Amino acid sequence: MIENAKQLAEKADGIRKEHAGRSKIGILVSMGTCGIAAGTTPILNAIRDEIKKQGRDGEVEVIETGCMGLCHSEPTVEVFDRESGASVIYGQVTEQQAAAIVESGSKPAAGATALSRGWYYPEDEENKDNALQARIVLRNTGRINPQSLEEYLVQDGYAALAKAVTTMKPQDVIDTIIASGLRGRGGGGFPTGKKWAFAAAQKNDTKYVICNADEGDPGAFMDRAVLEGDPHAVLEAMAIAGYAIGATKGIIYIRAEYPLAIERLNIAIDQARKEGLLGKNIFGAGFDFDLELKYGAGAFVCGEETALIHSIEGMRGEPTFKPPFPAISGLWKKPTIVNNVETYANVCAIIRKGADWFKKIGTAGSPGTKVFALAGKVNKVGLVEVPMGTTLRDIIFGVGEGIKDGRAFKAVQTGGPSGGCLKATELDTAIDYESLKALGSMMGSGGMIVMDEDDCMVNIARFFLEFTLDESCGKCTPCRIGNKRLYEMLQDICEGRGTMETLEKLDTLSRTIKDTALCGLGQTSPNPVLSTMAQFKDEYLQHIQEKKCAAGVCHKLITYTINESCVGCTLCARNCPVDAISGERKGRHVIDQDKCIKCGVCFEACKFHAIDKS
Amino acid sequence: MVQAAMEKTKNMLERFAEVDKILERNGKNKAKLIRILQEVQEEYKYLPEDIMAYVANSLGLAPAKVFGVATFYAHFALSPKGKHVFRVCDGTACHVKGSQKIIDALRSELKLEDGQTTSDDMVFTVETVSCLGACGLAPVLVIDEDVHGQVTADKAMELVRALREQEKA
């Protein structure tokens, strides 16, 4: 049991000394969901076997970590030297490389692919190499074993909680968070400290601290990475929030689709309870705090705080009108704060290092960093944590190393189904909450999907509307019926039935829904439509006037024809599901345009590039 | 006649005995309705109507309320699923990397009609999910519990065929 702040410091020092004497070389193996799916487990075993075989048990140690964020190169392994501090990261590691990796220590192994790190840790070091990425939220993910409390303690774990409850008044904690300028990382960007202050001001014996881990935004996975890679950081921050607002109970509302994150959270909660870091009289300061997990059952709208609260109460996750805000009347009508995982992951660093330190990173209006899940048609997909104010160009072409297969950049989608698409002329925008909003998109939870010339923007708008339709809870009319109509109009345009009038109606209805829907989901659902209409008007016009889809995505607007390269192999005719292709063996074939359903099977099947798509 | 009715009642009681255990475990707490339904689904693979009514009665809720919760969340299935469940991720990253082609290929291979998700022989179910949070591996296909990354339509076909062979053996 750790009974006070002094014992915590002594324990952490003890572990540091013990670690230093334990092994010279550490091998970190990324065991997040993506890493495991990419096949890290056999590599982990191969490295362990190899250490035994080379007789280096006492010298080399294997540490299973969360995700390093280098999804493009999974499986990844990092080797570091405790004495010199040197390290090397390998990507696309195979079992065969294990021997060389173990043998080489912190020097690059022959035959393995070494990667550059590309980030620095603002809390631990200067940015010597002008790295684009700064890791505050992801400070420990990929660096420590998430299933070991000891390793978390070495990284100053629970020092922030100790500092808060033993040296600060609850109001000081709130003042620090307000001064830091930390804003909600779940999407809205509401100042976190203010939210806490509202709840703290309520006179009530029972209050709740909730962590929204129902990451439902398609294309965002940073919360999963934090929960899998650094679960204690979230627990510690929630306890700090509890102390600040006067709550003794915390609830983590987590997606049931994240089994590994749930498992690691449960382990972390058990460990913290055993050491007295959760429970009664934490650090002897008379502060009690404990927490439990609640599982989401798959509903995007539950990311909205009032809907999330109803879901915890065992009901349909339908939002209710605000005010009253949850900080006044939330779970079981008690004052409640709801913050998302990434927001909490900033709190401990702010308490440890102070608001001024935090404000040095990022922009004046949006201090700190933001984690983006960079995905889509970009070379280096993965998790990217950059200071606010970094340009899209630096993220996509710097960290992401440009567009896949040398194709042309077309758009980047931020903010998920509530966000919008930005085009090439906006690549130099320094991104923060305000700049993205001004461009008709939003920060959202940090999904960043890159699209190239093969993506049709009308189809993308329709794709998001389809998602909204599925996820609309149906409580308010603008969202339930309005979005359905929007979807139908987009469907019309994609299938060649659109007119200029459709376009006009699309615009009017989008604005009406924005103004009248009940919750955040409905109010932002037309954003993908409005932003693509503003940025890619020509594409809409091409679909309507020329009945063409230049990207070749909208099936109904494509015509397949067979050109002179056809050798008459009959493969296309045999594969056509509707017998629309005819021709003699060894003679040029023809597609009957009246019969053709534009499925594209012939195009995929042809080995002679004899089928044109236009 | 009487014997048949007795038999039926006995079966029903046996079914409900399992549900009772789940209800007890959760303290017959209304606030744990979602957890209770999740556990029922783990047991039965879907939510049978009579069991939802039984849960409602035991918790003192209207059956409509329980049904309302069950239909609200994507996790709950109101009809039985196939032995193997294919979940194709159709999140944004997977979508732009061609998840639709995988869905189309699977549906046509398994001869699923519009609106049908489970094959007639009850062996395969094809579903789409919004995002599995593994965008780095897009497009992603999850078969039962195994995650497959960078899937193509061809690879999906191979996986179906391999499972079919396994079923025959």
XYZ file of C-alpha atoms in Angstrom, chain A residues 16-562:
547
model
C 14.148 3.011 -11.107
C 17.229 1.720 -9.306
C 16.059 -1.847 -9.642
C 15.370 -1.421 -13.361
C 18.754 0.160 -13.949
C 20.479 -2.832 -12.416
C 18.219 -5.359 -14.097
C 19.100 -5.349 -17.762
C 21.094 -3.229 -20.116
C 19.021 -3.681 -23.255
C 15.247 -3.371 -23.429
C 13.220 -4.613 -26.388
C 9.780 -3.019 -26.683
C 7.244 -4.992 -28.699
C 4.047 -3.209 -29.808
C 1.120 -5.278 -28.577
C -1.856 -3.060 -29.409
C -4.879 -4.403 -31.322
C -3.389 -3.448 -34.705
C 0.008 -4.829 -33.801
C -1.457 -8.149 -32.730
C -3.578 -8.302 -35.895
C -0.459 -7.601 -37.950
C 1.209 -10.592 -36.305
C 3.311 -9.360 -33.385
C 2.697 -12.388 -31.167
C 4.945 -14.869 -33.063
C 7.641 -12.185 -33.232
C 7.446 -11.651 -29.488
C 7.926 -15.389 -29.007
C 10.795 -15.519 -31.508
C 12.607 -12.699 -29.690
C 12.131 -14.427 -26.335
C 13.453 -17.720 -27.745
C 16.395 -15.933 -29.297
C 17.377 -14.264 -26.012
C 17.447 -17.677 -24.353
C 19.355 -19.207 -27.239
C 21.997 -16.486 -27.132
C 22.201 -16.885 -23.354
C 21.477 -13.216 -22.657
C 18.650 -13.575 -20.151
C 20.108 -11.200 -17.585
C 21.156 -8.621 -20.129
C 18.235 -8.266 -22.525
C 14.667 -7.784 -21.403
C 11.451 -7.909 -23.443
C 8.701 -5.416 -22.618
C 5.222 -5.706 -24.116
C 3.885 -2.224 -24.805
C 0.840 -0.572 -26.364
C 0.831 0.947 -29.828
C 3.650 3.238 -30.933
C 1.366 4.713 -33.591
C 3.423 3.496 -36.526
C 0.534 1.526 -38.014
C 2.069 1.722 -41.494
C 4.983 -0.427 -40.388
C 3.455 -2.948 -37.991
C 4.776 -5.194 -36.576
C 7.104 -2.731 -34.851
C 9.839 -3.304 -32.284
C 12.067 -0.803 -30.490
C 15.409 -1.668 -28.921
C 16.971 0.716 -26.388
C 20.072 0.856 -24.247
C 19.455 1.921 -20.649
C 22.993 3.228 -20.158
C 23.592 5.241 -23.311
C 19.952 6.111 -24.044
C 20.447 5.079 -27.681
C 17.530 3.388 -29.394
C 16.444 2.024 -32.729
C 12.928 1.324 -34.060
C 12.249 -1.440 -36.564
C 9.242 -1.795 -38.831
C 7.760 -4.773 -40.699
C 9.690 -7.075 -38.409
C 9.692 -10.771 -39.263
C 10.465 -13.787 -37.093
C 13.624 -14.373 -39.117
C 14.989 -10.972 -38.069
C 14.693 -11.756 -34.361
C 18.208 -13.182 -34.065
C 19.882 -10.147 -35.652
C 17.766 -7.699 -33.617
C 18.606 -9.353 -30.307
C 22.278 -9.579 -31.232
C 22.693 -5.965 -32.376
C 21.396 -4.320 -29.217
C 20.728 -0.625 -29.770
C 22.707 -0.551 -33.035
C 20.767 -1.039 -36.289
C 20.579 -4.710 -37.162
C 21.523 -5.866 -40.642
C 18.602 -7.036 -42.739
C 15.946 -5.251 -40.641
C 14.189 -1.994 -41.546
C 15.078 0.811 -39.144
C 12.599 3.702 -38.933
C 13.111 7.281 -37.834
C 11.258 8.291 -34.688
C 9.816 11.608 -35.809
C 8.638 12.813 -32.393
C 9.905 14.158 -29.099
C 8.527 14.127 -25.553
C 8.005 17.739 -24.367
C 7.904 16.595 -20.767
C 11.247 14.826 -20.888
C 13.446 16.486 -23.498
C 14.109 19.433 -25.806
C 13.074 19.210 -29.427
C 16.631 18.821 -30.670
C 15.889 17.408 -34.109
C 12.964 19.702 -34.941
C 10.574 16.788 -34.852
C 7.074 17.570 -36.155
C 5.405 15.478 -33.501
C 5.243 16.267 -29.784
C 3.913 13.513 -27.563
C 2.120 14.476 -24.375
C -0.988 12.296 -24.671
C 0.970 9.426 -26.195
C 3.946 9.916 -23.858
C 3.745 6.415 -22.446
C 1.968 4.429 -25.164
C 4.516 2.251 -26.845
C 7.087 3.069 -24.170
C 5.910 1.173 -21.099
C 4.177 -2.075 -20.326
C 0.548 -1.014 -19.791
C -0.018 -4.008 -17.548
C 2.659 -2.944 -15.100
C 1.932 -0.325 -12.460
C 5.640 -0.225 -11.664
C 6.554 0.969 -15.126
C 3.903 3.670 -14.906
C 5.345 4.804 -11.566
C 8.785 5.159 -13.167
C 7.225 7.634 -15.621
C 6.101 9.851 -12.694
C 2.836 7.927 -12.521
C 0.399 9.046 -9.804
C 2.748 11.916 -8.925
C 0.181 14.354 -10.319
C -2.575 12.863 -8.170
C -0.291 12.972 -5.120
C 0.568 16.597 -5.847
C -3.081 17.540 -6.326
C -4.541 15.925 -3.220
C -1.686 16.705 -0.837
C -0.536 20.164 -1.900
C -3.419 21.774 -3.814
C -6.942 22.784 -2.919
C -9.663 21.559 -5.326
C -10.046 25.150 -6.515
C -6.284 25.306 -7.287
C -6.618 22.243 -9.495
C -9.512 23.824 -11.379
C -7.633 27.123 -11.693
C -4.619 25.296 -13.129
C -6.737 23.483 -15.718
C -8.513 26.724 -16.653
C -5.177 28.561 -16.916
C -3.744 25.826 -19.118
C -6.462 26.484 -21.684
C -7.109 22.746 -22.126
C -10.166 22.175 -24.324
C -12.272 19.049 -24.811
C -10.559 16.742 -27.266
C -13.734 14.832 -28.076
C -14.763 17.342 -30.682
C -16.560 20.331 -29.260
C -13.528 22.018 -27.773
C -15.287 23.303 -24.655
C -12.804 24.550 -22.011
C -12.293 21.606 -19.659
C -11.542 23.707 -16.577
C -14.795 25.630 -16.943
C -16.780 22.430 -17.126
C -15.126 21.299 -13.890
C -15.782 24.657 -12.254
C -19.540 24.406 -12.984
C -19.715 20.974 -11.384
C -17.548 22.030 -8.434
C -19.882 24.939 -7.712
C -22.844 22.592 -7.213
C -23.671 21.766 -3.605
C -24.387 18.064 -3.654
C -23.027 15.080 -1.716
C -22.957 12.864 -4.783
C -21.226 13.851 -8.011
C -19.848 11.793 -10.873
C -16.788 11.848 -13.093
C -17.358 10.097 -16.408
C -14.829 9.171 -19.051
C -16.269 8.918 -22.534
C -14.398 6.020 -24.114
C -17.148 5.264 -26.613
C -14.938 6.250 -29.516
C -17.440 5.867 -32.322
C -16.147 8.271 -34.925
C -15.323 6.239 -38.003
C -11.651 6.803 -38.653
C -10.506 7.718 -35.143
C -8.674 5.326 -32.848
C -6.436 7.394 -30.587
C -8.535 6.716 -27.505
C -8.151 3.005 -28.019
C -4.383 3.447 -28.291
C -4.251 5.406 -25.023
C -6.468 2.937 -23.143
C -4.500 -0.037 -24.435
C -1.115 1.573 -23.986
C -1.414 3.776 -20.900
C -4.573 2.953 -18.904
C -3.267 4.284 -15.578
C -2.969 7.801 -17.014
C -6.735 7.891 -17.531
C -7.488 6.523 -14.050
C -5.146 9.042 -12.430
C -6.649 11.982 -14.318
C -10.185 10.911 -13.427
C -9.219 10.779 -9.764
C -7.778 14.295 -10.069
C -11.039 15.452 -11.662
C -12.953 13.791 -8.815
C -10.869 15.660 -6.265
C -11.395 18.941 -8.120
C -15.181 18.765 -8.344
C -15.837 16.840 -5.130
C -16.828 13.482 -6.627
C -15.954 10.086 -5.192
C -17.177 7.964 -8.041
C -15.959 7.602 -11.607
C -17.366 5.672 -14.533
C -15.590 4.760 -17.749
C -18.114 4.263 -20.529
C -16.284 2.103 -23.038
C -17.135 0.468 -26.340
C -17.608 -3.275 -26.065
C -15.725 -3.459 -29.415
C -12.489 -2.727 -27.563
C -11.898 -5.992 -25.647
C -8.161 -5.440 -25.205
C -8.666 -1.935 -23.796
C -11.272 -3.292 -21.365
C -8.925 -6.048 -20.227
C -6.058 -3.629 -19.618
C -8.277 -1.132 -17.799
C -9.509 -3.866 -15.493
C -5.938 -4.898 -14.714
C -4.970 -1.264 -14.055
C -7.961 -0.653 -11.767
C -7.113 -3.769 -9.716
C -3.474 -2.705 -9.382
C -4.392 0.839 -8.352
C -6.851 -0.449 -5.750
C -4.288 -2.841 -4.276
C -1.799 -0.010 -3.825
C -4.416 2.316 -2.368
C -4.194 4.692 -5.345
C -7.928 4.212 -5.749
C -10.246 3.647 -2.832
C -10.427 5.246 0.605
C -8.197 8.022 1.931
C -5.897 8.278 -1.081
C -2.369 9.458 -0.115
C -3.663 9.961 3.427
C -5.357 13.170 2.307
C -8.871 12.071 3.244
C -9.955 11.851 -0.387
C -11.943 8.795 -1.543
C -12.314 7.825 -5.184
C -13.165 4.640 -7.025
C -14.374 3.788 -10.469
C -16.121 1.171 -12.574
C -16.518 0.294 -16.232
C -19.777 0.461 -18.159
C -20.012 -1.036 -21.611
C -21.466 0.720 -24.617
C -23.596 -1.407 -26.885
C -22.885 0.275 -30.176
C -24.522 3.641 -30.721
C -22.626 6.598 -32.136
C -24.999 9.123 -30.573
C -23.803 7.963 -27.141
C -20.742 10.140 -27.691
C -23.127 13.023 -26.919
C -22.927 13.504 -23.177
C -26.623 13.457 -22.292
C -27.163 10.378 -24.479
C -24.180 8.694 -22.852
C -25.647 9.365 -19.419
C -29.003 7.834 -20.407
C -27.192 4.792 -21.697
C -25.372 4.359 -18.363
C -28.774 4.544 -16.690
C -29.769 1.503 -18.761
C -32.021 3.306 -21.212
C -31.989 4.126 -24.909
C -29.115 6.481 -25.546
C -31.204 9.412 -26.653
C -29.951 12.936 -26.020
C -31.976 15.459 -24.072
C -32.126 19.196 -24.433
C -29.418 21.259 -22.716
C -29.654 23.135 -20.361
C -29.648 21.711 -17.794
C -26.057 20.760 -18.492
C -24.750 17.534 -16.964
C -22.440 19.599 -14.745
C -25.644 20.773 -12.996
C -27.882 17.737 -13.438
C -26.337 14.656 -15.024
C -26.180 10.990 -14.101
C -29.081 10.130 -11.774
C -29.726 13.911 -11.768
C -26.444 14.546 -9.916
C -23.712 16.969 -11.028
C -21.589 15.098 -13.558
C -18.641 15.887 -15.762
C -18.042 14.000 -18.984
C -14.650 14.240 -20.688
C -13.138 12.008 -23.301
C -10.041 9.833 -23.019
C -7.655 12.175 -24.814
C -8.721 15.133 -22.675
C -7.987 13.184 -19.496
C -4.668 12.030 -20.929
C -3.501 15.677 -20.863
C -4.474 16.366 -17.264
C -1.622 14.643 -15.399
C 1.062 16.404 -17.434
C -0.577 19.777 -16.770
C -0.687 19.152 -13.020
C 2.910 17.887 -12.965
C 4.437 20.623 -15.117
C 2.030 23.525 -14.668
C -0.266 25.556 -16.904
C 2.498 27.813 -18.255
C 4.501 24.858 -19.512
C 1.405 23.498 -21.296
C 0.596 26.827 -22.905
C 4.019 26.997 -24.529
C 2.901 24.202 -26.838
C 0.223 24.838 -29.455
C -1.580 28.080 -30.252
C -2.919 30.820 -27.976
C -6.546 29.781 -28.435
C -5.895 26.037 -28.499
C -2.896 25.154 -26.309
C -1.341 21.711 -26.264
C -1.310 18.989 -28.853
C -3.873 16.990 -30.794
C -3.666 13.365 -31.739
C -4.825 12.590 -35.251
C -5.533 9.195 -36.710
C -4.015 9.653 -40.130
C -5.522 7.166 -42.564
C -6.751 6.726 -46.098
C -4.594 7.253 -49.186
C -1.479 8.407 -47.412
C 1.858 6.605 -47.319
C 2.375 6.504 -43.563
C -0.910 5.790 -41.838
C -0.847 5.899 -38.085
C -1.303 7.938 -34.961
C 0.195 11.393 -35.105
C 0.410 13.798 -32.181
C 1.331 17.321 -33.201
C 1.224 20.712 -31.486
C -1.961 22.649 -32.298
C -1.189 25.063 -35.102
C 0.692 22.534 -37.226
C -0.312 22.783 -40.887
C -2.203 20.067 -42.738
C 0.698 19.966 -45.184
C 3.172 19.131 -42.430
C 0.922 16.340 -41.225
C 0.023 14.803 -44.582
C 3.210 15.395 -46.544
C 5.625 15.642 -43.605
C 4.635 12.983 -41.097
C 2.479 11.068 -43.586
C 5.082 11.265 -46.367
C 2.588 12.109 -49.087
C -0.018 10.318 -51.118
C 0.052 6.609 -51.864
C 1.236 5.406 -55.275
C 2.231 8.914 -56.353
C -1.406 9.914 -56.938
C -2.609 13.509 -56.635
C -3.958 14.802 -53.319
C -7.603 15.747 -53.564
C -9.035 16.329 -50.111
C -8.619 15.610 -46.451
C -11.606 14.853 -44.274
C -11.472 15.893 -40.638
C -14.029 15.680 -37.879
C -15.676 12.433 -38.987
C -19.388 12.481 -39.835
C -19.694 15.930 -38.253
C -16.792 17.418 -40.141
C -15.948 18.404 -43.644
C -13.486 18.068 -46.478
C -10.656 20.489 -47.119
C -8.923 20.796 -50.468
C -5.374 21.376 -51.631
C -5.533 25.180 -51.366
C -6.125 24.828 -47.636
C -3.179 22.594 -46.916
C -1.237 25.443 -45.346
C -3.882 26.186 -42.751
C -2.498 25.990 -39.239
C -5.053 23.749 -37.585
C -6.821 24.464 -34.346
C -10.467 24.468 -33.256
C -11.240 27.863 -34.785
C -9.419 27.546 -38.105
C -11.101 24.257 -38.942
C -14.502 25.628 -38.015
C -13.935 28.676 -40.201
C -13.319 26.327 -43.135
C -16.607 24.503 -42.572
C -15.074 21.462 -40.942
C -14.234 20.767 -37.322
C -11.619 19.203 -35.096
C -13.890 16.363 -34.042
C -12.148 13.571 -32.270
C -9.232 13.625 -34.678
C -9.919 11.323 -37.590
C -8.012 12.529 -40.639
C -8.775 10.675 -43.832
C -6.752 11.565 -46.895
C -8.380 11.180 -50.302
C -6.904 11.147 -53.768
C -8.220 11.704 -57.279
C -9.959 8.306 -57.251
C -12.403 9.437 -54.567
C -15.703 11.056 -55.526
C -16.714 13.825 -53.151
C -20.450 13.471 -53.784
C -20.154 9.814 -52.898
C -18.206 10.682 -49.741
C -20.980 13.061 -48.652
C -23.498 10.294 -49.284
C -21.350 7.839 -47.344
C -21.397 10.070 -44.264
C -25.125 10.682 -44.559
C -25.688 6.949 -44.693
C -23.747 6.678 -41.453
C -25.799 9.454 -39.843
C -29.034 7.785 -40.935
C -27.960 4.557 -39.296
C -26.932 6.312 -36.116
C -29.675 8.911 -35.750
C -31.601 8.048 -32.606
C -34.850 9.217 -34.179
C -35.929 11.501 -31.392
C -36.027 14.803 -33.294
C -37.616 15.303 -36.692
C -34.907 17.344 -38.453
C -32.352 14.586 -37.922
C -34.660 11.585 -38.382
C -36.479 12.749 -41.496
C -34.304 15.612 -42.740
C -31.196 13.500 -43.045
C -33.156 10.791 -44.823
C -34.253 13.348 -47.430
C -30.677 14.649 -47.746
C -29.514 11.108 -48.323
C -32.120 10.523 -51.025
C -31.137 13.704 -52.829
C -27.472 12.690 -52.777
C -28.489 9.265 -54.009
C -30.315 10.958 -56.897
C -27.220 12.959 -57.815
C -24.963 9.899 -57.625
C -27.314 7.952 -59.872
C -27.780 10.642 -62.484
C -31.261 11.849 -61.510
C -30.097 15.084 -59.904
C -31.152 18.503 -61.206
C -30.111 22.038 -60.319
C -33.184 22.177 -58.139
C -31.920 19.166 -56.155
C -28.760 21.095 -55.454
C -30.681 24.096 -54.196
C -32.908 21.969 -51.960
C -29.872 20.160 -50.640
C -28.430 23.461 -49.494
C -31.626 24.780 -47.888
C -32.432 21.562 -46.077
C -28.846 21.222 -44.810
C -29.039 24.657 -43.236
C -32.444 23.937 -41.713
C -31.189 20.756 -40.054
C -28.134 22.587 -38.733
C -30.366 25.182 -37.097
C -33.071 22.951 -35.708
C -31.732 19.527 -34.699
C -31.719 18.663 -31.000
C -28.173 17.522 -30.349
C -24.649 17.789 -31.664
C -25.053 14.785 -33.926
C -27.991 16.275 -35.810
C -26.694 19.827 -35.850
C -23.436 18.790 -37.463
C -24.714 15.989 -39.696
C -25.109 18.219 -42.795
C -21.489 19.428 -42.512
C -20.084 16.845 -44.939
C -22.705 17.932 -47.496
C -22.222 21.666 -47.050
C -18.448 21.468 -47.062
C -18.195 19.281 -50.158
C -20.725 21.521 -51.924
C -18.667 24.582 -51.067
C -15.291 23.080 -51.917
C -16.146 20.760 -54.780
C -19.115 22.430 -56.454
C -17.750 21.510 -59.898
C -18.008 17.834 -59.047
C -21.658 18.181 -58.074
C -22.290 20.081 -61.317
C -20.527 17.419 -63.355
C -22.753 14.725 -61.829
C -25.870 16.792 -62.535
C -25.177 18.396 -65.895
C -22.843 15.977 -67.635
C -24.071 12.884 -65.758
C -20.462 11.953 -65.186
C -18.365 10.928 -62.205
C -14.759 11.811 -62.998
C -13.415 9.688 -60.171
C -15.241 6.678 -61.583
C -16.913 5.833 -58.282
C -20.627 6.396 -58.929
C -21.628 3.154 -60.637
C -24.650 4.412 -62.514
C -22.675 7.188 -64.199
C -19.940 4.953 -65.536
C -19.885 3.435 -68.988
C -17.768 0.376 -69.653
C -16.631 -0.218 -73.227
C -14.247 -2.713 -74.774
